[in-house]
Amino acid sequence: MKPFTTQELEECGFFSKMFGSKPAENGWKELNNLLAAADSTLTISSDAVHGALKKWGVKFNEENMNQRSGIYRKLADVVYTEAPSKEDAGFPQLAHLAEILELPPHLVHLANKGAKTAAYFTRCRRLLSCEETLNINQINELFGYDYEDGFASRKQVFTDYFNFKFDDISKAQRYTPDEEAALRADCAKLDIPFEFKSNIQNALDKYRNLWEAENKPLGNIQQDAFPLNKGEVCHAYANCGLCQNKLVEREDNYFELTRKFNIDETVSFKGEKIEHPKFKEEMIILLELGHFFLTSQRIVYIGQKNAFNIMLSDLTGADFDGVNLITYHTKDKGDVIIKYSDEAAGVMHILFTRAFEASK
């Protein structure tokens, strides 16, 4: 890929012709076109560069140092983005271009540093899209980087890439083994650790558990809280809370700040609360904490004060509120409401549904 493309020169205006002035911008365009026409900068001499500029009254000076540095940077961007090794023909061309542009070493260093940074990001992204021919060790060697030099850049590339992947994972609310394996392979390509911030890791763990609840065989866990029937298998266990629908009388607190204050002789405040209207509202309240077991034949609850079991054949199904409540519907004994942790609720609902369908 060539960084220079032919540019059209500006026409001299009426006043330019009258006073014999020339647009200086054409000098830089003339130099650009000289570079665009050449197969290699090595074929361009210093005299040719000065000749192209001289036609338009341009000379090298401190004021146009940035323009010269910008021309050099164009080629540097391409060389560091495309070079397969330090022996690539682009590097001698870069050195020659710096010479004919009469760039001081510190500006060459700054331009190379900027080109390396931009190209490193590009090549790391290409690693993830399988478009890069070099591996990360070869890229580091080409750029003269050790492990730490490019670490922050590699982490940033992976973070940007992962954010797109995580959007799909969070929409599906599932994290498959194939997706995890692919992300681990991507981290290996960039030579970075496979790690995430705690909130992201917690979300991934939750989505992985949901996928496993749907796809892995129902478990057979050992427990000693109660005896199992013949042929009965315990599939899952979770800490939980037993809840109940209850009609609760509440005070309308819309006017909660409406109070009458009296001041006595000791300058103390006495508040007299205005009686607010009351209304009744159905709420789900937590009765107690306990443990929930799902087996191949029944659901079992063992709490601080209550304990019961319900055969799956006596249930009609269960509803999940999408957060942490599952309501189990019995055929003739009403509903049982169990509150789980946010991480466990979805998993328990999936496992119950599978066990319930298998018991029919």
mmCIF file of C-alpha atoms in Angstrom:
data_model
loop_
_atom_site.group_PDB
_atom_site.id
_atom_site.type_symbol
_atom_site.label_atom_id
_atom_site.label_comp_id
_atom_site.label_asym_id
_atom_site.label_seq_id
_atom_site.Cartn_x
_atom_site.Cartn_y
_atom_site.Cartn_z
ATOM 1 C CA MET A 1 0.000 0.000 0.000
ATOM 2 C CA LYS A 2 1.443 3.386 -1.060
ATOM 3 C CA PRO A 3 0.829 6.291 1.314
ATOM 4 C CA PHE A 4 1.083 8.968 -1.345
ATOM 5 C CA THR A 5 -1.490 9.643 -4.056
ATOM 6 C CA THR A 6 -1.301 12.237 -6.785
ATOM 7 C CA GLN A 7 -2.770 15.609 -5.858
ATOM 8 C CA GLU A 8 -4.012 18.265 -8.256
ATOM 9 C CA LEU A 9 -2.078 21.530 -8.158
ATOM 10 C CA GLU A 10 -3.880 24.781 -7.498
ATOM 11 C CA GLU A 11 -4.172 27.172 -10.415
ATOM 12 C CA CYS A 12 -2.538 30.563 -9.989
ATOM 13 C CA GLY A 13 -5.134 33.264 -9.580
ATOM 14 C CA PHE A 14 -5.265 36.590 -11.409
ATOM 15 C CA PHE A 15 -3.449 38.548 -8.704
ATOM 16 C CA SER A 16 -0.829 35.797 -8.307
ATOM 17 C CA LYS A 17 -0.010 36.091 -11.993
ATOM 18 C CA MET A 18 -0.046 39.896 -11.865
ATOM 19 C CA PHE A 19 2.361 40.112 -8.927
ATOM 20 C CA GLY A 20 4.358 36.999 -9.766
ATOM 21 C CA SER A 21 3.548 35.235 -6.509
ATOM 22 C CA LYS A 22 3.129 31.474 -6.326
ATOM 23 C CA PRO A 23 0.895 29.351 -4.010
ATOM 24 C CA ALA A 24 3.335 27.707 -1.582
ATOM 25 C CA GLU A 25 0.911 24.828 -1.080
ATOM 26 C CA ASN A 26 1.693 23.697 -4.617
ATOM 27 C CA GLY A 27 5.286 23.111 -3.551
ATOM 28 C CA TRP A 28 4.203 20.480 -1.034
ATOM 29 C CA LYS A 29 1.775 18.969 -3.516
ATOM 30 C CA GLU A 30 4.583 18.809 -6.071
ATOM 31 C CA LEU A 31 6.732 16.959 -3.519
ATOM 32 C CA ASN A 32 3.846 14.624 -2.710
ATOM 33 C CA ASN A 33 3.360 13.855 -6.415
ATOM 34 C CA LEU A 34 7.072 13.168 -6.764
ATOM 35 C CA LEU A 35 6.825 10.593 -3.970
ATOM 36 C CA ALA A 36 3.592 9.149 -5.396
ATOM 37 C CA ALA A 37 5.185 8.583 -8.815
ATOM 38 C CA ALA A 38 8.281 6.853 -7.451
ATOM 39 C CA ASP A 39 8.381 3.101 -6.866
ATOM 40 C CA SER A 40 10.703 3.730 -3.919
ATOM 41 C CA THR A 41 11.895 6.790 -2.038
ATOM 42 C CA LEU A 42 15.417 5.464 -2.592
ATOM 43 C CA THR A 43 15.173 6.630 -6.209
ATOM 44 C CA ILE A 44 14.484 10.234 -5.165
ATOM 45 C CA SER A 45 17.430 12.516 -4.585
ATOM 46 C CA SER A 46 17.716 15.504 -2.315
ATOM 47 C CA ASP A 47 18.122 17.703 -5.418
ATOM 48 C CA ALA A 48 14.815 16.405 -6.803
ATOM 49 C CA VAL A 49 13.051 17.301 -3.547
ATOM 50 C CA HIS A 50 14.494 20.804 -3.458
ATOM 51 C CA GLY A 51 13.732 21.225 -7.166
ATOM 52 C CA ALA A 52 10.065 20.327 -6.691
ATOM 53 C CA LEU A 53 9.759 22.854 -3.898
ATOM 54 C CA LYS A 54 11.815 25.562 -5.557
ATOM 55 C CA LYS A 55 9.376 25.786 -8.462
ATOM 56 C CA TRP A 56 6.871 27.258 -5.998
ATOM 57 C CA GLY A 57 9.247 29.331 -3.954
ATOM 58 C CA VAL A 58 9.434 26.926 -1.014
ATOM 59 C CA LYS A 59 12.588 26.206 0.990
ATOM 60 C CA PHE A 60 13.196 24.041 4.025
ATOM 61 C CA ASN A 61 13.076 26.044 7.244
ATOM 62 C CA GLU A 62 11.914 25.770 10.847
ATOM 63 C CA GLU A 63 8.393 26.925 9.939
ATOM 64 C CA ASN A 64 7.675 23.967 7.651
ATOM 65 C CA MET A 65 9.265 21.312 9.884
ATOM 66 C CA ASN A 66 5.807 19.951 10.814
ATOM 67 C CA GLN A 67 4.863 19.557 7.141
ATOM 68 C CA ARG A 68 8.023 17.570 6.471
ATOM 69 C CA SER A 69 7.462 15.475 9.573
ATOM 70 C CA GLY A 70 3.902 14.787 8.403
ATOM 71 C CA ILE A 71 5.161 13.519 5.039
ATOM 72 C CA TYR A 72 7.580 11.195 6.818
ATOM 73 C CA ARG A 73 4.822 9.986 9.164
ATOM 74 C CA LYS A 74 2.650 8.949 6.214
ATOM 75 C CA LEU A 75 5.261 6.477 5.042
ATOM 76 C CA ALA A 76 6.097 5.374 8.596
ATOM 77 C CA ASP A 77 2.436 4.473 9.222
ATOM 78 C CA VAL A 78 2.415 2.172 6.197
ATOM 79 C CA VAL A 79 5.795 0.587 6.896
ATOM 80 C CA TYR A 80 5.012 -0.308 10.515
ATOM 81 C CA THR A 81 1.525 -1.522 9.586
ATOM 82 C CA GLU A 82 2.625 -3.754 6.710
ATOM 83 C CA ALA A 83 6.258 -4.767 7.294
ATOM 84 C CA PRO A 84 6.707 -8.523 7.893
ATOM 85 C CA SER A 85 10.179 -8.139 9.432
ATOM 86 C CA LYS A 86 12.972 -5.697 10.236
ATOM 87 C CA GLU A 87 14.526 -6.586 6.874
ATOM 88 C CA ASP A 88 11.537 -5.163 4.997
ATOM 89 C CA ALA A 89 12.415 -2.766 2.164
ATOM 90 C CA GLY A 90 10.275 -0.085 3.767
ATOM 91 C CA PHE A 91 12.763 0.680 6.542
ATOM 92 C CA PRO A 92 15.627 1.799 4.242
ATOM 93 C CA GLN A 93 13.074 3.921 2.388
ATOM 94 C CA LEU A 94 12.054 5.528 5.685
ATOM 95 C CA ALA A 95 15.662 6.311 6.576
ATOM 96 C CA HIS A 96 16.282 7.808 3.119
ATOM 97 C CA LEU A 97 13.101 9.886 3.282
ATOM 98 C CA ALA A 98 14.171 11.349 6.635
ATOM 99 C CA GLU A 99 17.498 12.236 5.051
ATOM 100 C CA ILE A 100 16.137 13.981 1.953
ATOM 101 C CA LEU A 101 13.540 15.815 4.053
ATOM 102 C CA GLU A 102 16.365 16.917 6.363
ATOM 103 C CA LEU A 103 14.487 15.910 9.491
ATOM 104 C CA PRO A 104 16.383 16.125 12.808
ATOM 105 C CA PRO A 105 16.685 12.833 14.767
ATOM 106 C CA HIS A 106 14.284 13.869 17.537
ATOM 107 C CA LEU A 107 11.456 14.482 15.033
ATOM 108 C CA VAL A 108 12.175 11.183 13.300
ATOM 109 C CA HIS A 109 11.973 9.466 16.694
ATOM 110 C CA LEU A 110 8.652 11.151 17.525
ATOM 111 C CA ALA A 111 7.167 10.257 14.137
ATOM 112 C CA ASN A 112 8.310 6.643 14.462
ATOM 113 C CA LYS A 113 6.891 6.420 17.976
ATOM 114 C CA GLY A 114 3.496 7.701 16.825
ATOM 115 C CA ALA A 115 3.488 5.398 13.804
ATOM 116 C CA LYS A 116 4.403 2.403 15.982
ATOM 117 C CA THR A 117 1.605 3.118 18.452
ATOM 118 C CA ALA A 118 -1.048 3.404 15.740
ATOM 119 C CA ALA A 119 0.264 0.397 13.805
ATOM 120 C CA TYR A 120 0.483 -1.735 16.953
ATOM 121 C CA PHE A 121 -3.223 -1.216 17.612
ATOM 122 C CA THR A 122 -3.999 -2.051 13.977
ATOM 123 C CA ARG A 123 -1.936 -5.218 13.940
ATOM 124 C CA CYS A 124 -3.349 -6.428 17.266
ATOM 125 C CA ARG A 125 -6.878 -5.941 15.932
ATOM 126 C CA ARG A 126 -5.875 -7.898 12.835
ATOM 127 C CA LEU A 127 -4.629 -10.694 15.081
ATOM 128 C CA LEU A 128 -8.120 -11.030 16.521
ATOM 129 C CA SER A 129 -9.732 -10.981 13.071
ATOM 130 C CA CYS A 130 -7.163 -13.519 11.757
ATOM 131 C CA GLU A 131 -5.919 -11.037 9.130
ATOM 132 C CA GLU A 132 -2.402 -10.625 10.557
ATOM 133 C CA THR A 133 0.442 -12.789 9.209
ATOM 134 C CA LEU A 134 2.704 -12.330 12.257
ATOM 135 C CA ASN A 135 2.102 -13.547 15.795
ATOM 136 C CA ILE A 136 2.331 -11.207 18.785
ATOM 137 C CA ASN A 137 5.939 -12.168 19.577
ATOM 138 C CA GLN A 138 7.010 -11.396 16.018
ATOM 139 C CA ILE A 139 5.156 -8.067 16.093
ATOM 140 C CA ASN A 140 6.859 -7.149 19.373
ATOM 141 C CA GLU A 141 10.248 -8.031 17.920
ATOM 142 C CA LEU A 142 9.542 -5.941 14.819
ATOM 143 C CA PHE A 143 8.565 -2.931 16.943
ATOM 144 C CA GLY A 144 11.354 -3.423 19.460
ATOM 145 C CA TYR A 145 8.827 -3.945 22.272
ATOM 146 C CA ASP A 146 9.185 -6.149 25.325
ATOM 147 C CA TYR A 147 6.178 -7.722 27.081
ATOM 148 C CA GLU A 148 5.331 -4.607 29.085
ATOM 149 C CA ASP A 149 5.818 -2.048 26.301
ATOM 150 C CA GLY A 150 2.688 -3.022 24.421
ATOM 151 C CA PHE A 151 0.718 -4.587 27.274
ATOM 152 C CA ALA A 152 -1.662 -1.647 27.824
ATOM 153 C CA SER A 153 -2.338 -1.417 24.079
ATOM 154 C CA ARG A 154 -3.049 -5.148 23.826
ATOM 155 C CA LYS A 155 -5.404 -4.968 26.810
ATOM 156 C CA GLN A 156 -7.242 -2.021 25.243
ATOM 157 C CA VAL A 157 -7.616 -3.848 21.926
ATOM 158 C CA PHE A 158 -9.060 -6.894 23.687
ATOM 159 C CA THR A 159 -11.372 -4.767 25.861
ATOM 160 C CA ASP A 160 -12.831 -3.010 22.799
ATOM 161 C CA TYR A 161 -13.216 -6.359 21.036
ATOM 162 C CA PHE A 162 -14.733 -8.046 24.108
ATOM 163 C CA ASN A 163 -17.306 -5.281 24.621
ATOM 164 C CA PHE A 164 -18.928 -6.184 21.290
ATOM 165 C CA LYS A 165 -18.880 -9.875 22.212
ATOM 166 C CA PHE A 166 -20.294 -9.181 25.663
ATOM 167 C CA ASP A 167 -23.247 -7.313 24.167
ATOM 168 C CA ASP A 168 -24.289 -10.512 22.376
ATOM 169 C CA ILE A 169 -23.658 -12.632 25.477
ATOM 170 C CA SER A 170 -25.721 -10.352 27.724
ATOM 171 C CA LYS A 171 -28.586 -10.187 25.215
ATOM 172 C CA ALA A 172 -28.732 -13.980 25.043
ATOM 173 C CA GLN A 173 -27.990 -14.259 28.795
ATOM 174 C CA ARG A 174 -25.956 -17.340 27.951
ATOM 175 C CA TYR A 175 -22.193 -17.902 27.959
ATOM 176 C CA THR A 176 -21.277 -21.053 26.123
ATOM 177 C CA PRO A 177 -18.085 -23.129 26.455
ATOM 178 C CA ASP A 178 -17.300 -22.353 22.816
ATOM 179 C CA GLU A 179 -17.521 -18.616 23.498
ATOM 180 C CA GLU A 180 -15.265 -18.924 26.522
ATOM 181 C CA ALA A 181 -12.743 -21.033 24.605
ATOM 182 C CA ALA A 182 -12.688 -18.467 21.778
ATOM 183 C CA LEU A 183 -12.083 -15.590 24.205
ATOM 184 C CA ARG A 184 -9.300 -17.514 25.925
ATOM 185 C CA ALA A 185 -7.714 -18.137 22.519
ATOM 186 C CA ASP A 186 -7.988 -14.411 21.716
ATOM 187 C CA CYS A 187 -6.178 -13.550 24.958
ATOM 188 C CA ALA A 188 -3.479 -16.076 24.081
ATOM 189 C CA LYS A 189 -3.060 -14.427 20.669
ATOM 190 C CA LEU A 190 -2.444 -11.085 22.366
ATOM 191 C CA ASP A 191 -0.367 -12.600 25.171
ATOM 192 C CA ILE A 192 -2.539 -11.131 27.927
ATOM 193 C CA PRO A 193 -4.158 -12.833 30.944
ATOM 194 C CA PHE A 194 -7.742 -14.049 30.680
ATOM 195 C CA GLU A 195 -9.288 -11.858 33.371
ATOM 196 C CA PHE A 196 -12.122 -9.380 33.783
ATOM 197 C CA LYS A 197 -13.378 -6.851 36.289
ATOM 198 C CA SER A 198 -15.425 -8.445 39.067
ATOM 199 C CA ASN A 199 -18.803 -7.180 37.799
ATOM 200 C CA ILE A 200 -18.125 -8.583 34.316
ATOM 201 C CA GLN A 201 -16.849 -11.876 35.723
ATOM 202 C CA ASN A 202 -19.957 -12.210 37.913
ATOM 203 C CA ALA A 203 -22.191 -11.657 34.879
ATOM 204 C CA LEU A 204 -20.256 -14.229 32.848
ATOM 205 C CA ASP A 205 -20.501 -16.745 35.692
ATOM 206 C CA LYS A 206 -24.252 -16.195 35.848
ATOM 207 C CA TYR A 207 -24.704 -16.631 32.091
ATOM 208 C CA ARG A 208 -22.451 -19.713 32.103
ATOM 209 C CA ASN A 209 -24.538 -21.269 34.890
ATOM 210 C CA LEU A 210 -27.727 -20.596 32.941
ATOM 211 C CA TRP A 211 -26.271 -22.295 29.854
ATOM 212 C CA GLU A 212 -25.113 -25.284 31.907
ATOM 213 C CA ALA A 213 -28.537 -25.563 33.569
ATOM 214 C CA GLU A 214 -30.100 -25.853 30.118
ATOM 215 C CA ASN A 215 -27.565 -28.119 28.465
ATOM 216 C CA LYS A 216 -25.726 -30.273 30.978
ATOM 217 C CA PRO A 217 -27.268 -33.478 32.374
ATOM 218 C CA LEU A 218 -29.285 -32.968 35.536
ATOM 219 C CA GLY A 219 -26.985 -33.369 38.489
ATOM 220 C CA ASN A 220 -26.829 -36.032 41.191
ATOM 221 C CA ILE A 221 -25.627 -34.235 44.306
ATOM 222 C CA GLN A 222 -25.037 -35.809 47.687
ATOM 223 C CA GLN A 223 -26.926 -34.403 50.680
ATOM 224 C CA ASP A 224 -27.819 -35.591 54.168
ATOM 225 C CA ALA A 225 -30.619 -33.163 55.017
ATOM 226 C CA PHE A 226 -33.340 -35.768 54.359
ATOM 227 C CA PRO A 227 -33.571 -39.357 53.107
ATOM 228 C CA LEU A 228 -34.237 -39.980 49.434
ATOM 229 C CA ASN A 229 -36.868 -42.373 48.160
ATOM 230 C CA LYS A 230 -35.916 -45.395 46.131
ATOM 231 C CA GLY A 231 -34.747 -44.252 42.700
ATOM 232 C CA GLU A 232 -34.862 -40.580 43.736
ATOM 233 C CA VAL A 233 -31.969 -38.311 42.791
ATOM 234 C CA CYS A 234 -31.222 -34.837 44.211
ATOM 235 C CA HIS A 235 -30.575 -32.489 41.286
ATOM 236 C CA ALA A 236 -29.958 -29.144 42.968
ATOM 237 C CA TYR A 237 -29.725 -27.296 46.259
ATOM 238 C CA ALA A 238 -29.863 -23.572 47.090
ATOM 239 C CA ASN A 239 -30.140 -21.227 50.048
ATOM 240 C CA CYS A 240 -33.439 -19.406 49.875
ATOM 241 C CA GLY A 241 -36.206 -17.580 51.673
ATOM 242 C CA LEU A 242 -39.795 -18.718 52.127
ATOM 243 C CA CYS A 243 -42.178 -15.936 51.155
ATOM 244 C CA GLN A 244 -45.887 -15.259 51.358
ATOM 245 C CA ASN A 245 -48.416 -12.996 49.714
ATOM 246 C CA LYS A 246 -49.918 -10.803 52.411
ATOM 247 C CA LEU A 247 -52.364 -7.903 52.525
ATOM 248 C CA VAL A 248 -50.559 -5.107 54.346
ATOM 249 C CA GLU A 249 -52.070 -1.863 55.617
ATOM 250 C CA ARG A 250 -49.890 1.112 54.767
ATOM 251 C CA GLU A 251 -50.049 4.818 55.498
ATOM 252 C CA ASP A 252 -50.168 7.225 52.589
ATOM 253 C CA ASN A 253 -46.963 9.141 53.157
ATOM 254 C CA TYR A 254 -47.578 11.707 50.437
ATOM 255 C CA PHE A 255 -47.905 14.279 53.178
ATOM 256 C CA GLU A 256 -45.232 12.742 55.395
ATOM 257 C CA LEU A 257 -43.638 16.120 56.007
ATOM 258 C CA THR A 258 -46.912 17.696 57.106
ATOM 259 C CA ARG A 259 -46.583 18.216 60.821
ATOM 260 C CA LYS A 260 -47.651 20.800 63.420
ATOM 261 C CA PHE A 261 -44.940 22.138 65.678
ATOM 262 C CA ASN A 262 -45.443 23.834 69.063
ATOM 263 C CA ILE A 263 -42.728 25.609 70.996
ATOM 264 C CA ASP A 264 -42.933 25.501 74.808
ATOM 265 C CA GLU A 265 -41.219 27.796 77.303
ATOM 266 C CA THR A 266 -37.992 25.736 77.274
ATOM 267 C CA VAL A 267 -37.759 26.234 73.527
ATOM 268 C CA SER A 268 -38.104 22.533 72.767
ATOM 269 C CA PHE A 269 -40.002 21.221 69.748
ATOM 270 C CA LYS A 270 -43.055 19.035 70.100
ATOM 271 C CA GLY A 271 -44.323 17.413 66.950
ATOM 272 C CA GLU A 272 -47.916 16.425 66.432
ATOM 273 C CA LYS A 273 -48.235 14.078 63.451
ATOM 274 C CA ILE A 274 -51.228 14.584 61.207
ATOM 275 C CA GLU A 275 -53.263 11.417 60.697
ATOM 276 C CA HIS A 276 -52.666 10.221 57.137
ATOM 277 C CA PRO A 277 -55.101 8.101 55.143
ATOM 278 C CA LYS A 278 -54.360 4.375 55.096
ATOM 279 C CA PHE A 279 -54.705 1.848 52.287
ATOM 280 C CA LYS A 280 -54.204 -1.890 51.873
ATOM 281 C CA GLU A 281 -51.685 -3.367 49.472
ATOM 282 C CA GLU A 282 -50.793 -6.941 48.587
ATOM 283 C CA MET A 283 -47.076 -7.538 49.116
ATOM 284 C CA ILE A 284 -44.692 -10.468 49.068
ATOM 285 C CA ILE A 285 -43.031 -10.679 52.454
ATOM 286 C CA LEU A 286 -40.157 -12.865 53.629
ATOM 287 C CA LEU A 287 -41.230 -15.314 56.343
ATOM 288 C CA GLU A 288 -37.938 -17.052 57.062
ATOM 289 C CA LEU A 289 -34.662 -18.289 55.606
ATOM 290 C CA GLY A 290 -34.078 -21.895 54.671
ATOM 291 C CA HIS A 291 -32.802 -24.403 52.138
ATOM 292 C CA PHE A 292 -34.446 -25.623 48.939
ATOM 293 C CA PHE A 293 -33.828 -28.995 47.306
ATOM 294 C CA LEU A 294 -34.945 -30.151 43.879
ATOM 295 C CA THR A 295 -35.068 -33.883 43.287
ATOM 296 C CA SER A 296 -36.288 -36.088 40.489
ATOM 297 C CA GLN A 297 -39.553 -36.625 42.425
ATOM 298 C CA ARG A 298 -40.264 -33.552 44.554
ATOM 299 C CA ILE A 299 -39.296 -30.147 45.855
ATOM 300 C CA VAL A 300 -38.216 -29.944 49.490
ATOM 301 C CA TYR A 301 -38.012 -26.895 51.737
ATOM 302 C CA ILE A 302 -36.297 -26.997 55.149
ATOM 303 C CA GLY A 303 -36.411 -23.729 57.058
ATOM 304 C CA GLN A 304 -35.920 -22.291 60.512
ATOM 305 C CA LYS A 305 -39.496 -23.073 61.552
ATOM 306 C CA ASN A 306 -41.141 -24.720 58.563
ATOM 307 C CA ALA A 307 -40.364 -27.800 56.493
ATOM 308 C CA PHE A 308 -42.356 -29.445 53.722
ATOM 309 C CA ASN A 309 -42.055 -31.388 50.509
ATOM 310 C CA ILE A 310 -44.295 -31.416 47.469
ATOM 311 C CA MET A 311 -44.255 -34.160 44.857
ATOM 312 C CA LEU A 312 -43.692 -32.962 41.304
ATOM 313 C CA SER A 313 -46.864 -34.801 40.347
ATOM 314 C CA ASP A 314 -48.786 -32.470 42.680
ATOM 315 C CA LEU A 315 -47.478 -29.355 40.916
ATOM 316 C CA THR A 316 -48.782 -27.700 37.748
ATOM 317 C CA GLY A 317 -45.663 -25.637 37.022
ATOM 318 C CA ALA A 318 -43.698 -22.607 38.188
ATOM 319 C CA ASP A 319 -43.357 -18.941 37.232
ATOM 320 C CA PHE A 320 -40.129 -16.927 37.423
ATOM 321 C CA ASP A 321 -40.328 -13.148 37.907
ATOM 322 C CA GLY A 322 -37.059 -12.626 36.026
ATOM 323 C CA VAL A 323 -35.194 -11.464 39.148
ATOM 324 C CA ASN A 324 -35.213 -13.768 42.169
ATOM 325 C CA LEU A 325 -38.733 -15.078 42.912
ATOM 326 C CA ILE A 326 -40.132 -18.415 41.747
ATOM 327 C CA THR A 327 -43.785 -19.230 42.419
ATOM 328 C CA TYR A 328 -44.533 -22.956 42.435
ATOM 329 C CA HIS A 329 -48.187 -23.757 41.663
ATOM 330 C CA THR A 330 -49.746 -26.771 43.352
ATOM 331 C CA LYS A 331 -52.881 -28.497 42.116
ATOM 332 C CA ASP A 332 -54.938 -27.933 45.259
ATOM 333 C CA LYS A 333 -52.821 -26.332 48.011
ATOM 334 C CA GLY A 334 -52.165 -22.865 46.608
ATOM 335 C CA ASP A 335 -48.826 -21.386 45.666
ATOM 336 C CA VAL A 336 -45.396 -21.676 47.247
ATOM 337 C CA ILE A 337 -43.178 -18.608 46.807
ATOM 338 C CA ILE A 338 -39.423 -19.048 47.150
ATOM 339 C CA LYS A 339 -36.872 -16.241 46.978
ATOM 340 C CA TYR A 340 -33.351 -17.104 45.782
ATOM 341 C CA SER A 341 -30.234 -15.069 45.167
ATOM 342 C CA ASP A 342 -30.273 -13.231 41.834
ATOM 343 C CA GLU A 343 -27.577 -15.594 40.529
ATOM 344 C CA ALA A 344 -29.391 -18.800 41.523
ATOM 345 C CA ALA A 345 -33.016 -18.016 40.677
ATOM 346 C CA GLY A 346 -32.808 -18.396 36.897
ATOM 347 C CA VAL A 347 -30.778 -21.597 37.222
ATOM 348 C CA MET A 348 -33.253 -23.124 39.685
ATOM 349 C CA HIS A 349 -36.186 -22.286 37.420
ATOM 350 C CA ILE A 350 -34.518 -23.959 34.427
ATOM 351 C CA LEU A 351 -33.604 -27.050 36.464
ATOM 352 C CA PHE A 352 -37.105 -27.293 37.909
ATOM 353 C CA THR A 353 -38.676 -27.038 34.460
ATOM 354 C CA ARG A 354 -36.442 -29.842 33.152
ATOM 355 C CA ALA A 355 -37.070 -32.074 36.167
ATOM 356 C CA PHE A 356 -40.816 -31.356 36.054
ATOM 357 C CA GLU A 357 -41.049 -32.261 32.360
ATOM 358 C CA ALA A 358 -38.953 -35.399 32.890
ATOM 359 C CA SER A 359 -41.259 -36.553 35.697
ATOM 360 C CA LYS A 360 -44.370 -36.567 33.551
#
